[in-house]
mmCIF file of C-alpha atoms in Angstrom:
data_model
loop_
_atom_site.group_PDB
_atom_site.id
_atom_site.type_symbol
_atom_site.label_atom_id
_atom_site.label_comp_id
_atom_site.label_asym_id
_atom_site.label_seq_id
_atom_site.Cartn_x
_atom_site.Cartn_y
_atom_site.Cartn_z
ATOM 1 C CA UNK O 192 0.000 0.000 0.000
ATOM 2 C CA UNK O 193 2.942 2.273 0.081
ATOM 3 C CA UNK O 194 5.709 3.222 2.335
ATOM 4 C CA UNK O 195 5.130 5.110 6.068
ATOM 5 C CA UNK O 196 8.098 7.226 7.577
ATOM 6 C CA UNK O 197 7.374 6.617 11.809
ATOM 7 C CA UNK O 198 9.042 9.330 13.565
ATOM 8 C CA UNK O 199 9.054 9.180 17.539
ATOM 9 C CA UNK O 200 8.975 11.977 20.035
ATOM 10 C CA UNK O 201 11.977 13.497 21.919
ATOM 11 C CA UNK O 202 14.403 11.219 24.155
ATOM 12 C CA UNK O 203 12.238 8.293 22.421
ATOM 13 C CA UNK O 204 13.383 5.837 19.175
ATOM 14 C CA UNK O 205 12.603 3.433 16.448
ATOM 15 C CA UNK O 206 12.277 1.331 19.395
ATOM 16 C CA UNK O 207 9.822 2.793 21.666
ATOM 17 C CA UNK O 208 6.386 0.929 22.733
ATOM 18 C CA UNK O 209 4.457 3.603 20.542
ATOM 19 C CA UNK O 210 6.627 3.116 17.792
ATOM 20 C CA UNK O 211 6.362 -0.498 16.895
ATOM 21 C CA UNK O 212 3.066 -1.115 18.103
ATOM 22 C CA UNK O 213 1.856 1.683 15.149
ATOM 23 C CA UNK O 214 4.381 0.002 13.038
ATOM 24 C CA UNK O 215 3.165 -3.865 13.321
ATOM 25 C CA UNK O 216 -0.785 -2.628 12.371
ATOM 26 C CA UNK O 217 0.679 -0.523 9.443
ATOM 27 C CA UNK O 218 2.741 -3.967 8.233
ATOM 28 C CA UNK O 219 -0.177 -6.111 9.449
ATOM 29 C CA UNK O 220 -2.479 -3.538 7.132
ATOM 30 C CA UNK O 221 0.016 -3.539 3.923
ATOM 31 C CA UNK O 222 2.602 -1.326 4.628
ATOM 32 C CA UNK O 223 6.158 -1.132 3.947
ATOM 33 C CA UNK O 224 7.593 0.601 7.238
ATOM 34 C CA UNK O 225 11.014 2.496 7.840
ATOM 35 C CA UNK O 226 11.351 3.667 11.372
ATOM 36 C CA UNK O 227 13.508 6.538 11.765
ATOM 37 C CA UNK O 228 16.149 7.618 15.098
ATOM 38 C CA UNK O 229 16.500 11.369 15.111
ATOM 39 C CA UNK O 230 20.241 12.596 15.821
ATOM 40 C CA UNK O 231 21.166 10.992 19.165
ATOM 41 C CA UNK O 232 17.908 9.396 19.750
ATOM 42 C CA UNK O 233 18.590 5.359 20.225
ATOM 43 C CA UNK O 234 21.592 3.340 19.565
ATOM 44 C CA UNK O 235 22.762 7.011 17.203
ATOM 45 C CA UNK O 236 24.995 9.048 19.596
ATOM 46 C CA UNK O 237 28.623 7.997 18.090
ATOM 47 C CA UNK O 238 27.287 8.365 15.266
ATOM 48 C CA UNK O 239 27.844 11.995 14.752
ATOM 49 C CA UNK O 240 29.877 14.223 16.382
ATOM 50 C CA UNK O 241 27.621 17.672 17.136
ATOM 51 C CA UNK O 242 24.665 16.920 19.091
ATOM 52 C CA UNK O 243 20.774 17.111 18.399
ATOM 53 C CA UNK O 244 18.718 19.501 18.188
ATOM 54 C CA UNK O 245 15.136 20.306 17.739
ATOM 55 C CA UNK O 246 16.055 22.686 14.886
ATOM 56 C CA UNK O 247 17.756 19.945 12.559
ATOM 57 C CA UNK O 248 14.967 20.146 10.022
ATOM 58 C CA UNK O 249 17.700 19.249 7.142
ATOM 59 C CA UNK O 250 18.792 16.070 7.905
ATOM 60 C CA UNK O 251 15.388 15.167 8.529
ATOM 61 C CA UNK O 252 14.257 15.774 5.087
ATOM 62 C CA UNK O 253 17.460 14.455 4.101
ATOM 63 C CA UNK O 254 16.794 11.071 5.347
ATOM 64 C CA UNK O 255 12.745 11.291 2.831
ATOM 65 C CA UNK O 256 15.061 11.770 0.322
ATOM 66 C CA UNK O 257 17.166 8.857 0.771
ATOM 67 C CA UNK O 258 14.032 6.544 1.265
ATOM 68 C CA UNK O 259 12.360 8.355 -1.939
ATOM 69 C CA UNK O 260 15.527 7.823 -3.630
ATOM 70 C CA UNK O 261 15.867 4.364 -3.383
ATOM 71 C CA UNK O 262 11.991 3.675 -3.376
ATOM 72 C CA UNK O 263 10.489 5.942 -6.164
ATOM 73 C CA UNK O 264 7.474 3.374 -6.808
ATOM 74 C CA UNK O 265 6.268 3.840 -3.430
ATOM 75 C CA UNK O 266 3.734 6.103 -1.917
ATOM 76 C CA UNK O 267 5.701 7.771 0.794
ATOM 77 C CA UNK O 268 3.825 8.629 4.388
ATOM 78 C CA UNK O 269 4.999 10.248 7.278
ATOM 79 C CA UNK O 270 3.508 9.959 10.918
ATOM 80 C CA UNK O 271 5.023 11.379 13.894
ATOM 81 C CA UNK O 272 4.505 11.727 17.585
ATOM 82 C CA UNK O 273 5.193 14.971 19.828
ATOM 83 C CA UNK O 274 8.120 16.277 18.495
ATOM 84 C CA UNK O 275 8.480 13.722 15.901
ATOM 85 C CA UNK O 276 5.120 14.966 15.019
ATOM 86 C CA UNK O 277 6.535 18.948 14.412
ATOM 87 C CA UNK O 278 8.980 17.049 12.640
ATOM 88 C CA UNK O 279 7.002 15.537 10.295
ATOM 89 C CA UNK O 280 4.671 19.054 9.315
ATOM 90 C CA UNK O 281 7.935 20.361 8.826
ATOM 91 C CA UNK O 282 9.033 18.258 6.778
ATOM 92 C CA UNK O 283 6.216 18.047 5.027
ATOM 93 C CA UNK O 284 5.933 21.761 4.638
ATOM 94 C CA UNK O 285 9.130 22.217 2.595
ATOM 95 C CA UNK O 286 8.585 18.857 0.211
ATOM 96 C CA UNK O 287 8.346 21.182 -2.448
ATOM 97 C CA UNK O 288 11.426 23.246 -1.996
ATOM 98 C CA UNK O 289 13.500 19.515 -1.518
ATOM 99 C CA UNK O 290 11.687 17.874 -4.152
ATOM 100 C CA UNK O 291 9.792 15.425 -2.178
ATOM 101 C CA UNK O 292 6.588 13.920 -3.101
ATOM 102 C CA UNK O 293 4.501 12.493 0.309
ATOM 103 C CA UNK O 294 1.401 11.025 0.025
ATOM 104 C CA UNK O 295 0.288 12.339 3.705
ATOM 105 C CA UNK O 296 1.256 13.474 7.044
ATOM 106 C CA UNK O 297 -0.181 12.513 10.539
ATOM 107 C CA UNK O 298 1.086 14.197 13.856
ATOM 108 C CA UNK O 299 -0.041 12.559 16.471
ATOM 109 C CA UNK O 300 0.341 15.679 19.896
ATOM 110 C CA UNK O 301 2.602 17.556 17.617
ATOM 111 C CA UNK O 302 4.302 20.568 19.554
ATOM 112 C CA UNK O 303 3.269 23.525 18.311
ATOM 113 C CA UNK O 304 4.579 25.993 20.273
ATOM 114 C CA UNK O 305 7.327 25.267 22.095
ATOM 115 C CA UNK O 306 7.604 28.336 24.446
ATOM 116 C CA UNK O 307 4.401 26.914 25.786
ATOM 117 C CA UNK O 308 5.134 23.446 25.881
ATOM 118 C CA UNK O 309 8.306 24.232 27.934
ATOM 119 C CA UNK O 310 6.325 26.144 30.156
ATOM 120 C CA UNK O 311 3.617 23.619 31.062
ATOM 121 C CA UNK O 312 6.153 20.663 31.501
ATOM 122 C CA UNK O 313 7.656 22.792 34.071
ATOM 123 C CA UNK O 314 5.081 24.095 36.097
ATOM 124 C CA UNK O 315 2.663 21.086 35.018
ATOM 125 C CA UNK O 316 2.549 18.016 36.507
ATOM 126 C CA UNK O 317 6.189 17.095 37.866
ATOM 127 C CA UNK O 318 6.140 13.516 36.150
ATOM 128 C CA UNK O 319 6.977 14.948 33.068
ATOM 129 C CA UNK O 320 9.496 16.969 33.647
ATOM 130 C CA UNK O 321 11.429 15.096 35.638
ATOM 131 C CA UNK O 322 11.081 11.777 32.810
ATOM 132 C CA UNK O 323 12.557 13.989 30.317
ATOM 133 C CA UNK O 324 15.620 15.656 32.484
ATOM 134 C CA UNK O 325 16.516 12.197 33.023
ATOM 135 C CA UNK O 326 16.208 10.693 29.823
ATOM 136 C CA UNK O 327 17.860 13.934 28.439
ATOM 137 C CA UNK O 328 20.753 13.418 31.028
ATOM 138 C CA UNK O 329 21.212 10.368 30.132
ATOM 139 C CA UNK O 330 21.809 10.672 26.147
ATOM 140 C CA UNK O 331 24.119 13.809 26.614
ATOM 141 C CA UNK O 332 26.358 11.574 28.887
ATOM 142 C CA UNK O 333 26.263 8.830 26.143
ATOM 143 C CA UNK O 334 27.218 11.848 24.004
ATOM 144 C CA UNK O 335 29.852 12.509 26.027
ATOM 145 C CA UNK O 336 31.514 8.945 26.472
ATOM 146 C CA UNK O 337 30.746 8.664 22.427
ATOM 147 C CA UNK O 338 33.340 12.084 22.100
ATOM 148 C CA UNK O 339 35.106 12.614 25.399
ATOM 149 C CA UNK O 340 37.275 14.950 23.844
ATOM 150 C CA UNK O 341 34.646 17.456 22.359
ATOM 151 C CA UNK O 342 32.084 16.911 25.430
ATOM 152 C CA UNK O 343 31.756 17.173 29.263
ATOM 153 C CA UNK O 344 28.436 19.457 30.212
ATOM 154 C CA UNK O 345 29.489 19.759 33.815
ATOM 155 C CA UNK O 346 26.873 22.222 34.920
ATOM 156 C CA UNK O 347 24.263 20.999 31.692
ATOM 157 C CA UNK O 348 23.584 17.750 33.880
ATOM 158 C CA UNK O 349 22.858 19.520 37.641
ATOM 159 C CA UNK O 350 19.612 21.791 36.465
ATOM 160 C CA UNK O 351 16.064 21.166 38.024
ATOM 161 C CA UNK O 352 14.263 22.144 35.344
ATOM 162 C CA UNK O 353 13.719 22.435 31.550
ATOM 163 C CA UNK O 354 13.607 26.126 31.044
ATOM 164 C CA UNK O 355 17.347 26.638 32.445
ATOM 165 C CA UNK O 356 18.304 23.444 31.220
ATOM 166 C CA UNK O 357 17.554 24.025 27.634
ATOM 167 C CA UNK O 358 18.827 27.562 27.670
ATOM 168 C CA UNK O 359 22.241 26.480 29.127
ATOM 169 C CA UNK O 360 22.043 24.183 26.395
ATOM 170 C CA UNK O 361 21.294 26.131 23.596
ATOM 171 C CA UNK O 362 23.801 29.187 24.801
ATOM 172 C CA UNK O 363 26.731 26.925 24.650
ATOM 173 C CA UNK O 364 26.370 24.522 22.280
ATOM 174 C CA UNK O 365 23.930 26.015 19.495
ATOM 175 C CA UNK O 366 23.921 29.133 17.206
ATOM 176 C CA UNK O 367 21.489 30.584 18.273
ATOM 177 C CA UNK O 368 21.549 34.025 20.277
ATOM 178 C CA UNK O 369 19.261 33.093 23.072
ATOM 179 C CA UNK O 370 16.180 30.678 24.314
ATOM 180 C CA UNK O 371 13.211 31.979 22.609
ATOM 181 C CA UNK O 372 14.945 32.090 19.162
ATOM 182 C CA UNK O 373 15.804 28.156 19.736
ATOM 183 C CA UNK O 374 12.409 27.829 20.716
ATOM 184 C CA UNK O 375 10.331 29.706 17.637
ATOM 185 C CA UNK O 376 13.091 28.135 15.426
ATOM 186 C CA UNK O 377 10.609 24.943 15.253
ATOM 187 C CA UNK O 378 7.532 26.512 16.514
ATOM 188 C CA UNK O 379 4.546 25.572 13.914
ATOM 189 C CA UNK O 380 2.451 28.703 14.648
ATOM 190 C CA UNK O 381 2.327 32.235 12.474
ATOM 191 C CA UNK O 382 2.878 31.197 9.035
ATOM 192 C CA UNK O 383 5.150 27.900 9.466
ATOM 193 C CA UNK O 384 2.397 25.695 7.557
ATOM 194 C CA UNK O 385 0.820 28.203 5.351
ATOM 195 C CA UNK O 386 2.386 26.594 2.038
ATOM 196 C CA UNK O 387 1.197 23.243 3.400
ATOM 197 C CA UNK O 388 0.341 20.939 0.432
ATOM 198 C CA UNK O 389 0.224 17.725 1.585
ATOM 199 C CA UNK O 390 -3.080 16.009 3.132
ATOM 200 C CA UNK O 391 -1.881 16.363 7.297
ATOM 201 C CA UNK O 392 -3.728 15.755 9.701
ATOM 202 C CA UNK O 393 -3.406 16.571 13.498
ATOM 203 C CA UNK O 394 -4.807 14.474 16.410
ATOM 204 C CA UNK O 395 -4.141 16.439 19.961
ATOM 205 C CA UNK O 396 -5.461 15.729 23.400
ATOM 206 C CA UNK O 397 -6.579 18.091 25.501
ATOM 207 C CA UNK O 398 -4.480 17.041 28.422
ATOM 208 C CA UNK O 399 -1.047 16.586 26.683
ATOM 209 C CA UNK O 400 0.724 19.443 27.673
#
């Protein structure tokens, strides 16, 4: 029935629960299935040397390419959760600036706006934000052992919180000037999807923060 790209959310994999239990319906249903690791996301992080970010739209679409590349009689299909989910409107909202040709998009909680998703994990329910410190501690130290010359983060593994977390994060080891530009750098609000021309579709819940 065609090819689906499955994307997962932050500090999650190919390998996560969500993940394969969407991808065994889709190959029950007919489906061809790849199952993609963002940058540092699963078994990735010696993989390249600079770290992930949420802003790392190219090699995103790069990795379409390579699947439309080596599959051009396939329908291609993207669906993504939380961040994986902004990844995948992004992605497709620029298929016709990199030549790619996607049948349809399906973002599952997508972020939208991260300024406010920051917010509410921090001040929201402290489950959250404490699962992704950890999990995010965790891959930057596997960062680190993967490049012990380039990395150490010292003070980037003691914070209590996202906000200060990220911003220590993005000050020293991104380009960009400050938080909020990090932030609206992947945002999907304003204009981000006006020259949306693939069929997407967005399923949100009105507890996910």
């Amino acid at each position: 029935k065609g090819l689906v790209t499955l994307i997962h959310g932050w500090e999650g994999s190919g390998e996560s629960n969500y993940i394969l239990s969407l991808a065994s319906r889709l190959y029950a249903e007919g489906y061809g299935i790849f199952r993609l690791n963002l940058r540092d996301h699963g078994e990735t992080h010696h993989l390249n040397q600079d770290l992930f970010h949420s802003c790392r739209l190219d090699e995103v679409v790069g990795a379409f390419s390579w699947i439309q590349s080596n599959y051009e009689d396939k329908r291609l299909s993207a669906v993504g959760y939380s961040l994986g989910g902004n990844f995948a409107l992004r992605v497709a909202a620029v298929a016709p600036a990199a030549n790619l040709f996607l049948d349809r998009v399906i973002a599952i909680c997508p972020v939208l706006n991260p300024i406010q998703t920051m917010a509410a994990l921090d001040s929201g329910w402290w489950v959250y934000r404490d699962y992704f410190i950890r999990r995010w501690r965790s891959s930057l130290l596997r960062k680190r052992d993967a490049f012990p010359d380039q990395y150490d983060f010292g003070k980037l593994t003691q914070f209590a919180n996202l906000t200060d977390m990220t911003e220590h994060f993005v000050l020293r080891y991104t380009t960009f000037p400050d938080l909020n530009s990090y932030l609206n750098g992947y945002a999907l609000t304003g204009e981000r999807l006006a020259g949306l021309n693939v069929p997407a579709c967005m399923l949100l819940a009105d507890d996910d923060p």
